[in-house]
Tab-separated table of C-alpha atoms in Angstrom:
chain	number	residue	atom	x	y	z
A	1	MET	CA	7.973	-24.707	0.518
A	2	THR	CA	7.637	-25.614	-3.135
A	3	ALA	CA	7.945	-22.955	-5.807
A	4	HIS	CA	4.218	-23.468	-6.433
A	5	THR	CA	3.175	-22.416	-2.926
A	6	SER	CA	5.299	-19.250	-2.947
A	7	ASP	CA	4.035	-18.457	-6.456
A	8	ILE	CA	0.424	-18.777	-5.272
A	9	VAL	CA	1.038	-16.397	-2.338
A	10	LEU	CA	2.813	-13.957	-4.689
A	11	VAL	CA	0.042	-14.078	-7.300
A	12	LEU	CA	-2.650	-13.617	-4.633
A	13	ALA	CA	-0.860	-10.667	-3.021
A	14	VAL	CA	-0.191	-8.867	-6.317
A	15	PHE	CA	-3.638	-9.619	-7.752
A	16	LEU	CA	-5.536	-8.375	-4.680
A	17	ALA	CA	-3.304	-5.296	-4.257
A	18	CYS	CA	-3.730	-4.418	-7.920
A	19	ALA	CA	-7.491	-5.056	-7.942
A	20	VAL	CA	-8.204	-3.022	-4.816
A	21	GLU	CA	-6.134	-0.040	-6.003
A	22	MET	CA	-7.623	-0.181	-9.477
A	23	VAL	CA	-11.158	-0.133	-8.056
A	24	GLU	CA	-10.236	3.149	-6.340
A	25	ALA	CA	-8.699	4.554	-9.530
A	26	LEU	CA	-11.631	3.381	-11.655
A	27	THR	CA	-14.098	5.209	-9.404
A	28	ILE	CA	-12.339	8.487	-10.216
A	29	VAL	CA	-12.034	7.688	-13.948
A	30	VAL	CA	-15.736	6.770	-14.214
A	31	ALA	CA	-16.641	9.997	-12.370
A	32	VAL	CA	-14.488	12.063	-14.787
A	33	GLY	CA	-15.766	10.172	-17.846
A	34	SER	CA	-19.451	10.394	-17.020
A	35	THR	CA	-19.252	14.057	-15.977
A	36	ARG	CA	-16.752	15.622	-18.412
A	37	GLY	CA	-16.701	13.080	-21.241
A	38	TRP	CA	-14.508	10.057	-21.860
A	39	ARG	CA	-11.859	11.848	-23.929
A	40	PRO	CA	-10.119	13.719	-21.059
A	41	ALA	CA	-10.711	10.729	-18.758
A	42	MET	CA	-8.989	8.289	-21.133
A	43	GLN	CA	-6.189	10.770	-21.914
A	44	GLY	CA	-5.459	10.895	-18.172
A	45	VAL	CA	-5.532	7.080	-17.959
A	46	GLY	CA	-3.205	6.755	-20.959
A	47	LEU	CA	-0.677	9.238	-19.564
A	48	ALA	CA	-0.720	7.616	-16.117
A	49	LEU	CA	-0.278	4.092	-17.522
A	50	GLY	CA	2.594	5.389	-19.685
A	51	ALA	CA	4.321	6.981	-16.673
A	52	LEU	CA	3.846	3.803	-14.598
A	53	THR	CA	5.215	1.634	-17.423
A	54	VAL	CA	8.335	3.833	-17.578
A	55	LEU	CA	8.809	3.402	-13.802
A	56	VAL	CA	8.583	-0.404	-14.093
A	57	ALA	CA	10.884	-0.440	-17.146
A	58	VAL	CA	13.517	1.690	-15.370
A	59	PHE	CA	13.428	0.246	-11.847
A	60	GLY	CA	12.525	-3.392	-12.659
A	61	PRO	CA	15.796	-4.380	-14.386
A	62	ALA	CA	17.809	-2.169	-11.984
A	63	LEU	CA	16.457	-4.077	-8.974
A	64	THR	CA	17.631	-7.413	-10.375
A	65	LYS	CA	21.247	-6.113	-10.275
A	66	VAL	CA	21.188	-5.522	-6.486
A	67	PRO	CA	22.744	-8.323	-4.332
A	68	ILE	CA	19.912	-10.572	-3.130
A	69	ASP	CA	20.518	-10.156	0.653
A	70	VAL	CA	20.584	-6.357	0.403
A	71	LEU	CA	17.548	-6.388	-1.893
A	72	ARG	CA	15.564	-8.626	0.470
A	73	PHE	CA	16.408	-6.495	3.500
A	74	VAL	CA	15.501	-3.198	1.774
A	75	VAL	CA	12.420	-4.632	0.041
A	76	GLY	CA	11.345	-6.402	3.232
A	77	SER	CA	11.604	-3.163	5.226
A	78	VAL	CA	9.567	-1.262	2.609
A	79	LEU	CA	6.935	-4.017	2.538
A	80	LEU	CA	6.755	-4.072	6.337
A	81	ILE	CA	6.073	-0.323	6.611
A	82	PHE	CA	3.741	-0.326	3.601
A	83	GLY	CA	1.857	-3.455	4.750
A	84	LEU	CA	1.528	-2.261	8.357
A	85	GLN	CA	-0.077	0.964	7.087
A	86	TRP	CA	-2.622	-1.092	5.083
A	87	LEU	CA	-3.310	-3.439	8.000
A	88	ARG	CA	-3.734	-0.544	10.449
A	89	LYS	CA	-6.403	1.035	8.236
A	90	ALA	CA	-8.184	-2.292	7.706
A	91	VAL	CA	-8.186	-3.070	11.469
A	92	LEU	CA	-9.526	0.406	12.331
A	93	ARG	CA	-12.245	0.088	9.653
A	94	SER	CA	-13.267	-3.418	10.743
A	95	SER	CA	-13.556	-2.332	14.370
A	96	GLY	CA	-15.575	0.808	13.611
A	97	PHE	CA	-12.878	3.339	14.582
A	98	LYS	CA	-12.565	4.515	10.976
A	99	ALA	CA	-15.267	4.937	8.348
A	100	LYS	CA	-15.277	2.232	5.665
A	101	HIS	CA	-13.874	3.287	2.290
A	102	ASP	CA	-16.941	4.526	0.460
A	103	GLU	CA	-16.661	4.460	-3.350
A	104	ASP	CA	-20.069	6.143	-3.664
A	105	ALA	CA	-18.847	9.067	-1.535
A	106	ILE	CA	-15.611	9.361	-3.562
A	107	PHE	CA	-17.650	9.269	-6.789
A	108	ALA	CA	-20.005	12.015	-5.536
A	109	GLU	CA	-17.065	14.127	-4.298
A	110	THR	CA	-15.239	13.845	-7.644
A	111	VAL	CA	-18.406	14.681	-9.607
A	112	ALA	CA	-18.955	17.760	-7.394
A	113	GLU	CA	-15.343	18.900	-7.981
A	114	LEU	CA	-15.748	18.413	-11.730
A	115	GLY	CA	-19.073	20.245	-11.738
A	116	ALA	CA	-17.298	23.308	-10.375
A	117	LEU	CA	-14.950	23.396	-13.390
A	118	ASP	CA	-15.888	25.558	-16.358
A	119	ARG	CA	-16.907	23.993	-19.675
A	120	SER	CA	-13.761	25.169	-21.466
A	121	THR	CA	-10.559	23.578	-22.708
A	122	SER	CA	-8.863	24.388	-19.393
A	123	GLY	CA	-11.739	22.621	-17.598
A	124	ASP	CA	-11.111	19.537	-19.761
A	125	ARG	CA	-7.413	19.756	-18.959
A	126	GLN	CA	-8.175	19.810	-15.234
A	127	ALA	CA	-10.487	16.804	-15.675
A	128	MET	CA	-7.676	14.969	-17.487
A	129	VAL	CA	-5.251	15.840	-14.656
A	130	MET	CA	-7.767	14.498	-12.121
A	131	SER	CA	-8.035	11.229	-14.040
A	132	PHE	CA	-4.216	11.073	-14.382
A	133	LYS	CA	-3.657	11.661	-10.658
A	134	GLY	CA	-6.254	9.048	-9.684
A	135	VAL	CA	-4.682	6.343	-11.837
A	136	PHE	CA	-1.038	7.331	-11.220
A	137	LEU	CA	-1.214	7.590	-7.427
A	138	GLU	CA	-3.192	4.374	-6.983
A	139	GLY	CA	-1.064	2.685	-9.656
A	140	LEU	CA	2.144	3.707	-7.891
A	141	GLU	CA	1.208	1.509	-4.932
A	142	VAL	CA	0.680	-1.373	-7.355
A	143	VAL	CA	4.053	-0.701	-9.005
A	144	ILE	CA	5.797	-0.759	-5.619
A	145	ALA	CA	4.064	-4.043	-4.705
A	146	VAL	CA	4.893	-5.620	-8.091
A	147	LEU	CA	8.529	-4.487	-8.115
A	148	THR	CA	9.296	-5.370	-4.497
A	149	LEU	CA	7.473	-8.705	-4.358
A	150	GLY	CA	8.512	-9.702	-7.884
A	151	ALA	CA	12.185	-8.737	-7.647
A	152	SER	CA	12.872	-10.229	-4.211
A	153	SER	CA	11.379	-13.584	-5.161
A	154	HIS	CA	12.926	-13.555	-8.673
A	155	ARG	CA	9.409	-13.633	-10.168
A	156	LEU	CA	9.168	-10.168	-11.694
A	157	PRO	CA	7.545	-11.352	-14.973
A	158	LEU	CA	4.951	-13.394	-13.012
A	159	ALA	CA	4.188	-10.423	-10.724
A	160	ALA	CA	3.899	-8.022	-13.685
A	161	ALA	CA	1.671	-10.451	-15.634
A	162	THR	CA	-0.589	-10.906	-12.587
A	163	ALA	CA	-0.915	-7.133	-12.194
A	164	ALA	CA	-1.750	-6.798	-15.902
A	165	VAL	CA	-4.450	-9.499	-15.640
A	166	ALA	CA	-5.943	-7.791	-12.556
A	167	LEU	CA	-5.883	-4.445	-14.364
A	168	VAL	CA	-7.730	-5.804	-17.396
A	169	LEU	CA	-10.201	-7.738	-15.248
A	170	VAL	CA	-11.044	-4.719	-13.074
A	171	ALA	CA	-11.385	-2.532	-16.188
A	172	VAL	CA	-13.771	-5.034	-17.842
A	173	VAL	CA	-15.820	-5.623	-14.679
A	174	GLY	CA	-15.785	-1.879	-14.009
A	175	ALA	CA	-17.086	-1.149	-17.500
A	176	ILE	CA	-19.956	-3.578	-16.925
A	177	VAL	CA	-20.948	-2.674	-13.380
A	178	ALA	CA	-19.780	0.990	-13.566
A	179	ARG	CA	-21.555	2.539	-10.573
A	180	GLN	CA	-21.720	-0.616	-8.426
A	181	LEU	CA	-18.045	-0.392	-7.432
A	182	SER	CA	-19.099	0.271	-3.844
A	183	MET	CA	-20.230	-3.386	-3.671
A	184	VAL	CA	-16.619	-4.607	-3.885
A	185	PRO	CA	-15.593	-5.963	-0.432
A	186	GLU	CA	-12.707	-3.524	-0.346
A	187	ASN	CA	-11.903	-3.681	3.354
A	188	ALA	CA	-11.659	-7.471	3.355
A	189	MET	CA	-9.399	-7.266	0.288
A	190	LYS	CA	-7.218	-4.610	1.931
A	191	MET	CA	-6.953	-6.745	5.052
A	192	SER	CA	-5.790	-9.757	2.979
A	193	VAL	CA	-3.266	-7.684	1.032
A	194	GLY	CA	-1.968	-6.079	4.234
A	195	LEU	CA	-1.502	-9.528	5.789
A	196	MET	CA	0.420	-10.799	2.778
A	197	LEU	CA	2.584	-7.680	2.451
A	198	VAL	CA	3.508	-7.777	6.152
A	199	SER	CA	4.190	-11.535	5.975
A	200	TYR	CA	6.430	-11.140	2.909
A	201	GLY	CA	8.045	-8.088	4.528
A	202	THR	CA	8.819	-10.023	7.720
A	203	PHE	CA	10.117	-13.014	5.773
A	204	TRP	CA	12.418	-11.090	3.415
A	205	THR	CA	13.701	-8.761	6.158
A	206	GLY	CA	14.463	-11.815	8.285
A	207	GLU	CA	16.293	-13.461	5.375
A	208	GLY	CA	18.312	-10.268	4.875
A	209	LEU	CA	19.200	-10.258	8.589
A	210	LYS	CA	20.118	-13.973	8.568
A	211	VAL	CA	17.437	-15.075	11.037
A	212	HIS	CA	16.586	-18.804	11.052
A	213	TRP	CA	12.966	-19.378	10.098
A	214	PRO	CA	11.517	-22.623	11.456
A	215	GLY	CA	10.370	-24.679	8.466
A	216	ALA	CA	12.435	-22.447	6.143
A	217	ASP	CA	10.296	-21.089	3.276
A	218	LEU	CA	7.137	-22.740	4.642
A	219	MET	CA	7.254	-20.140	7.425
A	220	LEU	CA	5.800	-17.613	4.948
A	221	VAL	CA	2.445	-19.398	5.222
A	222	GLY	CA	2.945	-19.629	8.999
A	223	LEU	CA	3.494	-15.860	9.166
A	224	VAL	CA	0.215	-15.218	7.303
A	225	ALA	CA	-1.558	-17.435	9.876
A	226	ILE	CA	0.179	-15.847	12.912
A	227	TYR	CA	-0.545	-12.297	11.746
A	228	GLY	CA	-4.091	-13.287	10.726
A	229	LEU	CA	-4.796	-14.467	14.276
A	230	GLY	CA	-3.134	-11.380	15.737
A	231	VAL	CA	-5.221	-9.083	13.553
A	232	LEU	CA	-8.443	-10.947	14.444
A	233	ALA	CA	-7.652	-10.525	18.151
A	234	LEU	CA	-6.917	-6.826	17.687
A	235	VAL	CA	-10.198	-6.301	15.795
A	236	GLN	CA	-12.173	-8.057	18.558
A	237	VAL	CA	-10.552	-5.988	21.327
A	238	LEU	CA	-11.091	-2.731	19.427
A	239	LYS	CA	-14.684	-3.650	18.528
A	240	GLY	CA	-15.433	-4.022	22.262
A	241	GLN	CA	-13.835	-0.643	22.989
A	242	HIS	CA	-15.798	0.977	20.144
A	243	ARG	CA	-19.074	-0.515	21.408
A	244	ASN	CA	-18.398	0.896	24.890
A	245	LEU	CA	-17.585	4.264	23.350
A	246	VAL	CA	-20.861	4.318	21.389
A	247	GLU	CA	-22.878	3.249	24.481
A	248	VAL	CA	-21.276	5.968	26.641
A	249	GLY	CA	-21.918	8.536	23.902
A	250	SER	CA	-25.608	7.652	23.433
B	1	MET	CA	6.589	37.634	2.881
B	2	SER	CA	7.480	39.957	-0.009
B	3	SER	CA	5.739	39.083	-3.275
B	4	ASN	CA	8.836	39.934	-5.319
B	5	ALA	CA	11.113	37.555	-3.376
B	6	PRO	CA	13.150	35.442	-5.834
B	7	ALA	CA	11.362	32.223	-6.787
B	8	GLU	CA	13.024	28.931	-5.813
B	9	PRO	CA	14.877	27.191	-8.647
B	10	LEU	CA	12.788	24.542	-10.382
B	11	VAL	CA	15.179	21.743	-9.383
B	12	LEU	CA	14.900	22.703	-5.700
B	13	ARG	CA	11.098	22.805	-5.873
B	14	TRP	CA	11.075	19.443	-7.632
B	15	LEU	CA	13.405	17.925	-5.032
B	16	LYS	CA	11.246	19.277	-2.192
B	17	ALA	CA	8.094	17.860	-3.791
B	18	PHE	CA	9.855	14.514	-4.369
B	19	GLY	CA	11.021	14.384	-0.748
B	20	ALA	CA	7.586	15.404	0.540
B	21	PHE	CA	5.944	12.663	-1.541
B	22	TRP	CA	8.136	9.885	-0.130
B	23	TRP	CA	7.958	11.305	3.394
B	24	ASP	CA	4.181	11.179	3.133
B	25	PHE	CA	4.337	7.686	1.634
B	26	PHE	CA	6.500	6.133	4.368
B	27	VAL	CA	5.865	8.321	7.417
B	28	GLY	CA	2.738	10.426	6.780
B	29	ASP	CA	0.316	10.382	9.685
B	30	THR	CA	1.709	7.140	11.126
B	31	PRO	CA	5.255	8.028	12.301
B	32	GLU	CA	4.948	5.319	14.978
B	33	ILE	CA	4.888	2.624	12.267
B	34	PHE	CA	8.021	4.018	10.595
B	35	LEU	CA	9.935	4.569	13.851
B	36	GLY	CA	8.695	1.313	15.384
B	37	THR	CA	9.801	-0.673	12.331
B	38	VAL	CA	13.231	1.008	12.278
B	39	ALA	CA	13.691	0.346	16.019
B	40	LEU	CA	12.584	-3.267	15.569
B	41	LEU	CA	15.053	-3.819	12.718
B	42	VAL	CA	17.883	-2.404	14.851
B	43	VAL	CA	17.015	-4.838	17.676
B	44	VAL	CA	16.768	-7.833	15.297
B	45	THR	CA	20.080	-6.851	13.653
B	46	LEU	CA	21.737	-6.783	17.081
B	47	ALA	CA	20.278	-10.175	17.990
B	48	SER	CA	20.791	-11.997	14.691
B	49	VAL	CA	23.732	-10.367	12.909
B	50	VAL	CA	25.807	-9.176	15.886
B	51	GLY	CA	24.779	-11.696	18.584
B	52	HIS	CA	24.295	-14.661	16.195
B	53	LEU	CA	21.012	-15.455	17.974
B	54	HIS	CA	19.250	-16.301	14.717
B	55	GLN	CA	16.169	-18.007	16.165
B	56	LEU	CA	15.673	-15.289	18.762
B	57	GLY	CA	15.886	-12.793	15.872
B	58	ALA	CA	13.039	-14.586	14.085
B	59	ALA	CA	10.849	-14.589	17.205
B	60	LEU	CA	11.616	-10.927	17.965
B	61	LEU	CA	10.745	-9.940	14.399
B	62	CYS	CA	7.288	-11.618	14.483
B	63	ILE	CA	6.387	-10.356	17.966
B	64	GLY	CA	7.749	-6.889	17.204
B	65	VAL	CA	5.677	-6.524	14.016
B	66	LEU	CA	2.492	-7.378	15.924
B	67	GLY	CA	3.599	-4.992	18.677
B	68	VAL	CA	4.079	-2.097	16.227
B	69	LEU	CA	0.651	-2.762	14.703
B	70	ALA	CA	-1.024	-2.939	18.133
B	71	LEU	CA	0.709	0.269	19.206
B	72	SER	CA	-0.401	2.114	16.084
B	73	VAL	CA	-4.085	1.039	16.231
B	74	ALA	CA	-4.190	1.740	19.994
B	75	LYS	CA	-2.867	5.247	19.315
B	76	ALA	CA	-5.533	5.822	16.649
B	77	ALA	CA	-8.286	4.464	18.927
B	78	ARG	CA	-7.105	6.711	21.798
B	79	ALA	CA	-7.164	9.733	19.466
B	80	THR	CA	-10.765	8.884	18.454
B	81	LYS	CA	-11.848	8.550	22.117
B	82	GLY	CA	-10.159	11.815	23.045
């Protein structure tokens, strides 16, 4: 596989992972901003971005010092577990066994929580903490994706730049559409990211364990296709089971 | 529990919270994914690194990943039905 193809897969995976997590974080920030004012909301965002930047600055260079086979095995294992969790949720949502991620519901829930806070300085502090937690926890998943994917493919600057572009883009789009975040096809995006994380995870773990991939690096694209077909089959089987369940229940 | 029991040292509380965070991140409510992946990696290591069956290792890895995913979604679907 040419460097271009692997770069495209890397950019796609990081961009989608970053965008989908930032949509979730933005929902909370917009809820805090529109309910308690933008000052505590932006203070929380600033603190969270600062903390995430420190994590990247500390762990990014450290990861490049680890021997490549060890790094690929460890990173691959992390990506496999992480990606399988994403894929599981996306499959269950697509088949009806789990409710779709509802940004409107999260927005309403956050607004209700904020409404219960008093109108004092401590209330503002709690609003800031809510904004911080939303951005930090969602951002942490992005940091893990950027560091693991970027470091193991020796493309950390490209991965970080892609994440930064996605962050800015989501922030700009979010500022324009504000309350229409629920229109983002989040489940489809999560499914794509899960597929790419699991494919990268399989590939790097295999490299770390010295397996022979047919077609060498090109197998990464093959893995996306194999897992894509597997996931489609799983969704179809589960959809049938869910339909039967609904019919029996009604 | 007595209310005047000595409080845990800050470092211990921080370590517990740190451990709980990563436990939740990797294991959480899907222990079958964590355990299934670990078991799969042990099998692939035995095949590829110990047994030098490198192509079998590749096939086992792909099939095993799909198997772990199928197992986990089947478990969740069963729990919903129950």
